[in-house]
Tab-separated table of C-alpha atoms in Angstrom:
chain	number	residue	atom	x	y	z
A	1	UNK	CA	96.836	161.981	53.732
A	2	UNK	CA	100.084	160.143	53.103
A	3	UNK	CA	101.852	160.674	56.431
A	4	UNK	CA	105.449	161.767	56.902
A	5	UNK	CA	108.304	161.677	59.360
A	6	UNK	CA	107.689	165.433	59.970
A	7	UNK	CA	104.092	164.922	61.175
A	8	UNK	CA	103.150	164.502	64.828
A	9	UNK	CA	104.122	160.934	65.716
A	10	UNK	CA	102.529	158.907	68.463
A	11	UNK	CA	105.073	157.823	71.104
A	12	UNK	CA	102.759	155.475	73.002
A	13	UNK	CA	101.301	155.786	76.472
A	14	UNK	CA	102.893	158.059	79.077
A	15	UNK	CA	102.149	158.045	82.797
A	16	UNK	CA	102.402	161.327	84.682
A	17	UNK	CA	101.125	162.004	88.206
A	18	UNK	CA	99.367	158.638	88.103
A	19	UNK	CA	97.386	159.494	84.965
A	20	UNK	CA	97.703	157.969	81.474
A	21	UNK	CA	98.151	160.056	78.344
A	22	UNK	CA	99.070	159.400	74.746
A	23	UNK	CA	102.393	161.009	73.867
A	24	UNK	CA	103.227	162.847	70.648
A	25	UNK	CA	106.446	164.156	69.133
A	26	UNK	CA	107.417	166.112	66.049
A	27	UNK	CA	110.871	167.294	64.951
A	28	UNK	CA	111.057	170.952	65.867
A	29	UNK	CA	107.718	170.767	67.648
A	30	UNK	CA	108.781	169.059	70.847
A	31	UNK	CA	106.675	166.692	72.946
A	32	UNK	CA	103.048	166.907	74.012
A	33	UNK	CA	100.441	164.621	75.469
A	34	UNK	CA	96.717	163.889	75.166
A	35	UNK	CA	95.319	162.905	78.608
A	36	UNK	CA	93.050	159.864	78.655
A	37	UNK	CA	89.838	159.515	80.664
A	38	UNK	CA	88.075	156.255	81.392
A	39	UNK	CA	84.674	156.143	79.745
A	40	UNK	CA	85.726	158.230	76.739
A	41	UNK	CA	85.358	157.000	73.176
A	42	UNK	CA	88.595	156.594	71.223
A	43	UNK	CA	88.514	156.376	67.430
A	44	UNK	CA	91.648	156.700	65.321
A	45	UNK	CA	93.247	155.482	62.108
A	46	UNK	CA	96.887	154.857	61.177
A	47	UNK	CA	98.090	157.227	58.458
A	48	UNK	CA	100.907	156.639	55.966
A	49	UNK	CA	103.865	154.622	57.238
A	50	UNK	CA	105.246	153.916	60.681
A	51	UNK	CA	108.492	155.832	61.246
A	52	UNK	CA	111.350	155.320	63.692
A	53	UNK	CA	110.869	157.446	66.814
A	54	UNK	CA	114.586	158.255	67.046
A	55	UNK	CA	116.696	158.372	70.215
A	56	UNK	CA	115.624	159.539	73.673
A	57	UNK	CA	118.508	160.798	75.787
A	58	UNK	CA	118.718	163.157	78.770
A	59	UNK	CA	115.044	164.047	78.490
A	60	UNK	CA	115.237	164.987	74.817
A	61	UNK	CA	114.282	163.107	71.654
A	62	UNK	CA	116.456	163.259	68.524
A	63	UNK	CA	115.146	162.372	65.075
A	64	UNK	CA	116.220	159.194	63.316
A	65	UNK	CA	119.031	160.451	61.017
A	66	UNK	CA	117.795	158.354	58.098
A	67	UNK	CA	114.047	158.803	58.698
A	68	UNK	CA	113.618	155.033	58.517
A	69	UNK	CA	110.329	153.188	58.626
A	70	UNK	CA	109.655	150.273	60.983
A	71	UNK	CA	107.282	147.299	60.585
A	72	UNK	CA	103.733	147.660	61.895
A	73	UNK	CA	104.070	144.496	63.975
A	74	UNK	CA	107.425	145.350	65.577
A	75	UNK	CA	107.348	145.667	69.375
A	76	UNK	CA	109.814	148.570	69.164
A	77	UNK	CA	109.253	151.747	67.168
A	78	UNK	CA	112.991	152.264	66.668
A	79	UNK	CA	115.103	151.216	63.718
A	80	UNK	CA	118.067	148.960	64.618
A	81	UNK	CA	120.575	151.833	64.438
A	82	UNK	CA	118.639	154.114	66.810
A	83	UNK	CA	117.936	151.203	69.151
A	84	UNK	CA	121.670	150.438	69.374
A	85	UNK	CA	122.463	154.084	70.106
A	86	UNK	CA	119.768	154.199	72.783
A	87	UNK	CA	121.198	151.115	74.479
A	88	UNK	CA	124.694	152.594	74.454
A	89	UNK	CA	123.433	155.111	77.041
A	90	UNK	CA	121.109	152.705	78.846
A	91	UNK	CA	121.083	151.903	82.545
A	92	UNK	CA	119.002	148.807	81.811
A	93	UNK	CA	121.695	147.517	79.454
A	94	UNK	CA	124.470	148.323	81.991
A	95	UNK	CA	126.105	150.704	79.522
A	96	UNK	CA	125.774	153.784	81.742
A	97	UNK	CA	127.353	152.603	84.978
A	98	UNK	CA	128.643	156.111	85.775
A	99	UNK	CA	125.162	157.589	86.242
A	100	UNK	CA	125.501	159.711	89.426
A	101	UNK	CA	121.776	159.881	90.248
A	102	UNK	CA	120.337	158.021	93.268
A	103	UNK	CA	118.353	154.915	92.419
A	104	UNK	CA	115.622	152.948	94.116
A	105	UNK	CA	115.043	149.210	94.256
A	106	UNK	CA	111.403	148.120	94.108
A	107	UNK	CA	109.279	145.000	94.525
A	108	UNK	CA	106.412	144.783	92.006
A	109	UNK	CA	103.402	142.427	91.998
A	110	UNK	CA	101.447	141.855	88.766
A	111	UNK	CA	99.247	138.904	89.733
A	112	UNK	CA	99.384	135.612	91.641
A	113	UNK	CA	102.880	134.153	91.231
A	114	UNK	CA	104.039	137.168	89.174
A	115	UNK	CA	106.528	139.243	91.159
A	116	UNK	CA	109.739	140.970	90.142
A	117	UNK	CA	112.467	143.125	91.641
A	118	UNK	CA	113.788	146.097	89.662
A	119	UNK	CA	115.449	149.498	89.886
A	120	UNK	CA	114.521	152.997	88.738
A	121	UNK	CA	116.034	156.469	89.040
A	122	UNK	CA	114.721	158.094	92.210
A	123	UNK	CA	113.745	161.262	90.326
A	124	UNK	CA	111.219	159.267	88.267
A	125	UNK	CA	109.198	158.324	91.345
A	126	UNK	CA	106.635	155.548	90.674
A	127	UNK	CA	106.462	156.169	86.903
A	128	UNK	CA	108.369	152.965	86.129
A	129	UNK	CA	105.874	150.904	88.127
A	130	UNK	CA	102.947	152.409	86.210
A	131	UNK	CA	104.747	151.862	82.878
A	132	UNK	CA	105.240	148.163	83.669
A	133	UNK	CA	101.674	147.618	84.808
A	134	UNK	CA	102.581	146.810	88.435
A	135	UNK	CA	99.311	146.366	90.317
A	136	UNK	CA	100.815	146.458	93.831
A	137	UNK	CA	104.336	147.440	94.867
A	138	UNK	CA	106.706	148.823	97.487
A	139	UNK	CA	110.181	150.321	97.628
A	140	UNK	CA	112.957	148.158	99.043
A	141	UNK	CA	116.001	150.442	99.123
A	142	UNK	CA	117.795	153.493	97.742
A	143	UNK	CA	121.400	154.346	96.903
A	144	UNK	CA	123.985	154.623	94.102
A	145	UNK	CA	123.279	152.915	90.785
A	146	UNK	CA	125.749	150.040	91.055
A	147	UNK	CA	124.741	149.297	94.661
A	148	UNK	CA	121.110	149.236	93.554
A	149	UNK	CA	122.008	146.911	90.687
A	150	UNK	CA	123.883	144.514	92.994
A	151	UNK	CA	120.955	144.498	95.410
A	152	UNK	CA	118.547	143.812	92.568
A	153	UNK	CA	120.535	140.735	91.535
A	154	UNK	CA	120.864	139.551	95.144
A	155	UNK	CA	117.126	139.773	95.745
A	156	UNK	CA	116.181	138.143	92.465
A	157	UNK	CA	118.280	135.114	93.312
A	158	UNK	CA	117.239	134.920	96.968
A	159	UNK	CA	113.511	135.415	96.357
A	160	UNK	CA	113.457	133.288	93.210
A	161	UNK	CA	111.795	135.928	91.054
A	162	UNK	CA	112.437	136.632	87.324
A	163	UNK	CA	113.944	139.777	85.813
A	164	UNK	CA	110.948	140.272	83.535
A	165	UNK	CA	107.369	139.096	83.071
A	166	UNK	CA	105.686	138.980	79.663
A	167	UNK	CA	102.919	141.511	79.061
A	168	UNK	CA	100.674	138.714	77.805
A	169	UNK	CA	100.792	137.093	81.260
A	170	UNK	CA	100.113	140.383	83.071
A	171	UNK	CA	97.254	141.193	80.703
A	172	UNK	CA	95.575	137.809	81.101
A	173	UNK	CA	94.995	138.098	84.870
A	174	UNK	CA	94.081	141.786	85.358
A	175	UNK	CA	90.314	141.260	85.209
A	176	UNK	CA	90.301	138.627	87.978
A	177	UNK	CA	92.873	139.605	90.604
A	178	UNK	CA	92.553	138.807	94.329
A	179	UNK	CA	91.322	141.613	96.587
A	180	UNK	CA	93.599	144.507	97.505
A	181	UNK	CA	94.291	143.320	101.111
A	182	UNK	CA	95.485	139.959	99.798
A	183	UNK	CA	97.738	141.658	97.247
A	184	UNK	CA	99.174	143.931	99.927
A	185	UNK	CA	99.810	141.034	102.269
A	186	UNK	CA	101.820	139.109	99.669
A	187	UNK	CA	103.952	142.163	98.889
A	188	UNK	CA	104.535	142.926	102.584
A	189	UNK	CA	105.622	139.337	103.256
A	190	UNK	CA	108.129	139.441	100.399
A	191	UNK	CA	109.414	142.830	101.578
A	192	UNK	CA	110.028	141.392	105.064
A	193	UNK	CA	112.010	138.500	103.581
A	194	UNK	CA	114.021	140.815	101.340
A	195	UNK	CA	115.176	143.316	103.977
A	196	UNK	CA	116.317	140.512	106.305
A	197	UNK	CA	118.681	139.031	103.735
A	198	UNK	CA	122.410	139.316	104.280
A	199	UNK	CA	124.661	140.712	101.577
A	200	UNK	CA	123.084	144.100	100.908
A	201	UNK	CA	125.732	146.673	99.871
A	202	UNK	CA	126.549	149.056	102.720
A	203	UNK	CA	125.847	152.069	100.515
A	204	UNK	CA	122.254	150.989	99.884
A	205	UNK	CA	119.693	152.129	102.453
A	206	UNK	CA	116.912	149.694	103.289
A	207	UNK	CA	113.462	151.304	103.113
A	208	UNK	CA	110.405	150.409	105.155
A	209	UNK	CA	107.407	148.694	103.618
A	210	UNK	CA	104.849	151.153	102.222
A	211	UNK	CA	102.581	149.205	99.869
A	212	UNK	CA	100.953	151.125	97.003
A	213	UNK	CA	98.090	149.746	94.909
A	214	UNK	CA	97.292	150.865	91.346
A	215	UNK	CA	93.710	149.579	91.141
A	216	UNK	CA	92.473	153.170	90.907
A	217	UNK	CA	94.913	154.553	88.328
A	218	UNK	CA	94.485	151.438	86.165
A	219	UNK	CA	90.687	151.304	86.418
A	220	UNK	CA	90.866	147.649	87.447
A	221	UNK	CA	87.330	147.544	88.825
A	222	UNK	CA	85.862	148.003	85.358
A	223	UNK	CA	88.128	145.799	83.256
A	224	UNK	CA	86.510	143.063	81.122
A	225	UNK	CA	88.364	139.838	80.412
A	226	UNK	CA	90.617	140.418	77.368
A	227	UNK	CA	89.107	138.801	74.293
A	228	UNK	CA	91.102	140.384	71.460
A	229	UNK	CA	94.431	142.198	71.270
A	230	UNK	CA	95.711	144.608	68.625
A	231	UNK	CA	99.064	143.061	67.735
A	232	UNK	CA	100.095	145.583	65.089
A	233	UNK	CA	98.790	148.137	62.609
A	234	UNK	CA	98.795	148.487	58.851
A	235	UNK	CA	98.178	151.758	56.962
A	236	UNK	CA	94.524	152.711	57.161
A	237	UNK	CA	93.791	150.580	60.224
A	238	UNK	CA	90.976	151.869	62.425
A	239	UNK	CA	90.662	151.249	66.165
A	240	UNK	CA	87.438	152.280	67.874
A	241	UNK	CA	86.046	151.676	71.349
A	242	UNK	CA	85.188	152.995	74.803
A	243	UNK	CA	88.209	153.161	77.079
A	244	UNK	CA	87.616	151.597	80.496
A	245	UNK	CA	91.151	151.159	81.834
A	246	UNK	CA	94.886	151.273	81.175
A	247	UNK	CA	97.814	149.429	82.708
A	248	UNK	CA	101.429	149.608	81.623
A	249	UNK	CA	101.322	150.085	77.838
A	250	UNK	CA	97.863	148.538	77.456
A	251	UNK	CA	94.573	150.308	76.757
A	252	UNK	CA	91.522	148.231	77.769
A	253	UNK	CA	88.252	148.793	75.896
A	254	UNK	CA	84.739	147.949	77.108
A	255	UNK	CA	84.247	145.228	74.463
A	256	UNK	CA	87.300	143.219	75.617
A	257	UNK	CA	89.694	144.701	73.052
A	258	UNK	CA	93.195	145.547	74.306
A	259	UNK	CA	95.524	147.919	72.443
A	260	UNK	CA	99.240	147.619	73.175
A	261	UNK	CA	100.318	151.241	72.723
A	262	UNK	CA	103.914	150.246	72.011
A	263	UNK	CA	102.491	149.351	68.597
A	264	UNK	CA	100.986	152.826	68.125
A	265	UNK	CA	104.379	154.486	68.564
A	266	UNK	CA	105.827	155.781	65.295
A	267	UNK	CA	102.468	156.209	63.568
A	268	UNK	CA	100.697	159.392	62.603
A	269	UNK	CA	97.168	158.875	63.948
A	270	UNK	CA	94.113	160.693	62.631
A	271	UNK	CA	90.549	160.819	63.944
A	272	UNK	CA	88.410	158.026	62.524
A	273	UNK	CA	84.996	158.745	60.944
A	274	UNK	CA	82.008	158.794	63.281
A	275	UNK	CA	80.698	155.484	61.903
A	276	UNK	CA	84.066	153.667	62.007
A	277	UNK	CA	84.561	150.326	63.749
A	278	UNK	CA	87.750	148.474	64.605
A	279	UNK	CA	89.223	147.122	61.371
A	280	UNK	CA	90.385	143.647	62.379
A	281	UNK	CA	92.400	142.772	59.232
A	282	UNK	CA	94.319	146.059	59.149
A	283	UNK	CA	94.591	146.395	62.937
A	284	UNK	CA	95.850	142.796	63.170
A	285	UNK	CA	93.411	141.854	65.921
A	286	UNK	CA	94.280	138.431	67.361
A	287	UNK	CA	93.334	136.265	70.365
A	288	UNK	CA	95.193	137.247	73.580
A	289	UNK	CA	97.422	134.162	73.566
A	290	UNK	CA	98.841	135.094	70.151
A	291	UNK	CA	99.421	138.798	70.728
A	292	UNK	CA	103.026	138.961	71.948
A	293	UNK	CA	104.245	136.497	69.345
A	294	UNK	CA	102.614	138.410	66.492
A	295	UNK	CA	103.911	141.775	67.697
A	296	UNK	CA	107.531	140.741	68.062
A	297	UNK	CA	109.352	140.058	71.291
A	298	UNK	CA	111.352	142.250	73.457
A	299	UNK	CA	106.007	150.062	76.240
A	300	UNK	CA	94.668	160.094	70.746
A	301	UNK	CA	92.038	162.031	70.778
């Protein structure tokens, strides 16, 4: 098999109704997903070349006009041209300020000392929190996009929290987090501080504290300490293991291997032979501390 831009491409992990799935897309074939279950064996190989996943806009994906390939270690599965077009319609990049949808401001906790404030379209519900790997979280407010954005900036400055947290840091602490009541208490205390701050836009409604914990959806109780991370794929790479959990874009295997599914996006993946094992040279398996640097910086069967 040589692989082609017309084959079913992996689009990485997708969270729907609190459950992880691997997404697939093919020009003319639309989107589909393969639900994941903890305890199942995953065994796949990368076929051919990694292709640009095109542009996602208004709930629809459009093919890369040039059918470009992207490097196996790149954190993004888009070519530079498609990435620029995507950002030209991006709320995150502040290039779509006229978006009329209601937005929500959230407070997300990823581990001790790792908290952030962000926004997401209300219609997406908690999907953004699952995609980021937020372990515990609560809503803070709801309202128009620009009011939500101003509130986000106000709270970041007042609470002293960053606008992003590296996946390597989130990944490193998942197997040894404090108990759920302690997590909830920290989030509730920060929520109380946030809603008492002056300067909230009048058009943004403050929301009461309703802490949600993702220990169940992520399978946190069964996670081993990460020992190796797949930081990229080369043609023919095999990845094999028993899935025990997933958080954000990461798949956690029973043997301590972690697969960042952002690096699966753009590949055609085929079932590996029954006797296959993870191919470290081709799968670019590295120690956890090296993973994000190897994969590029900035999301089966």
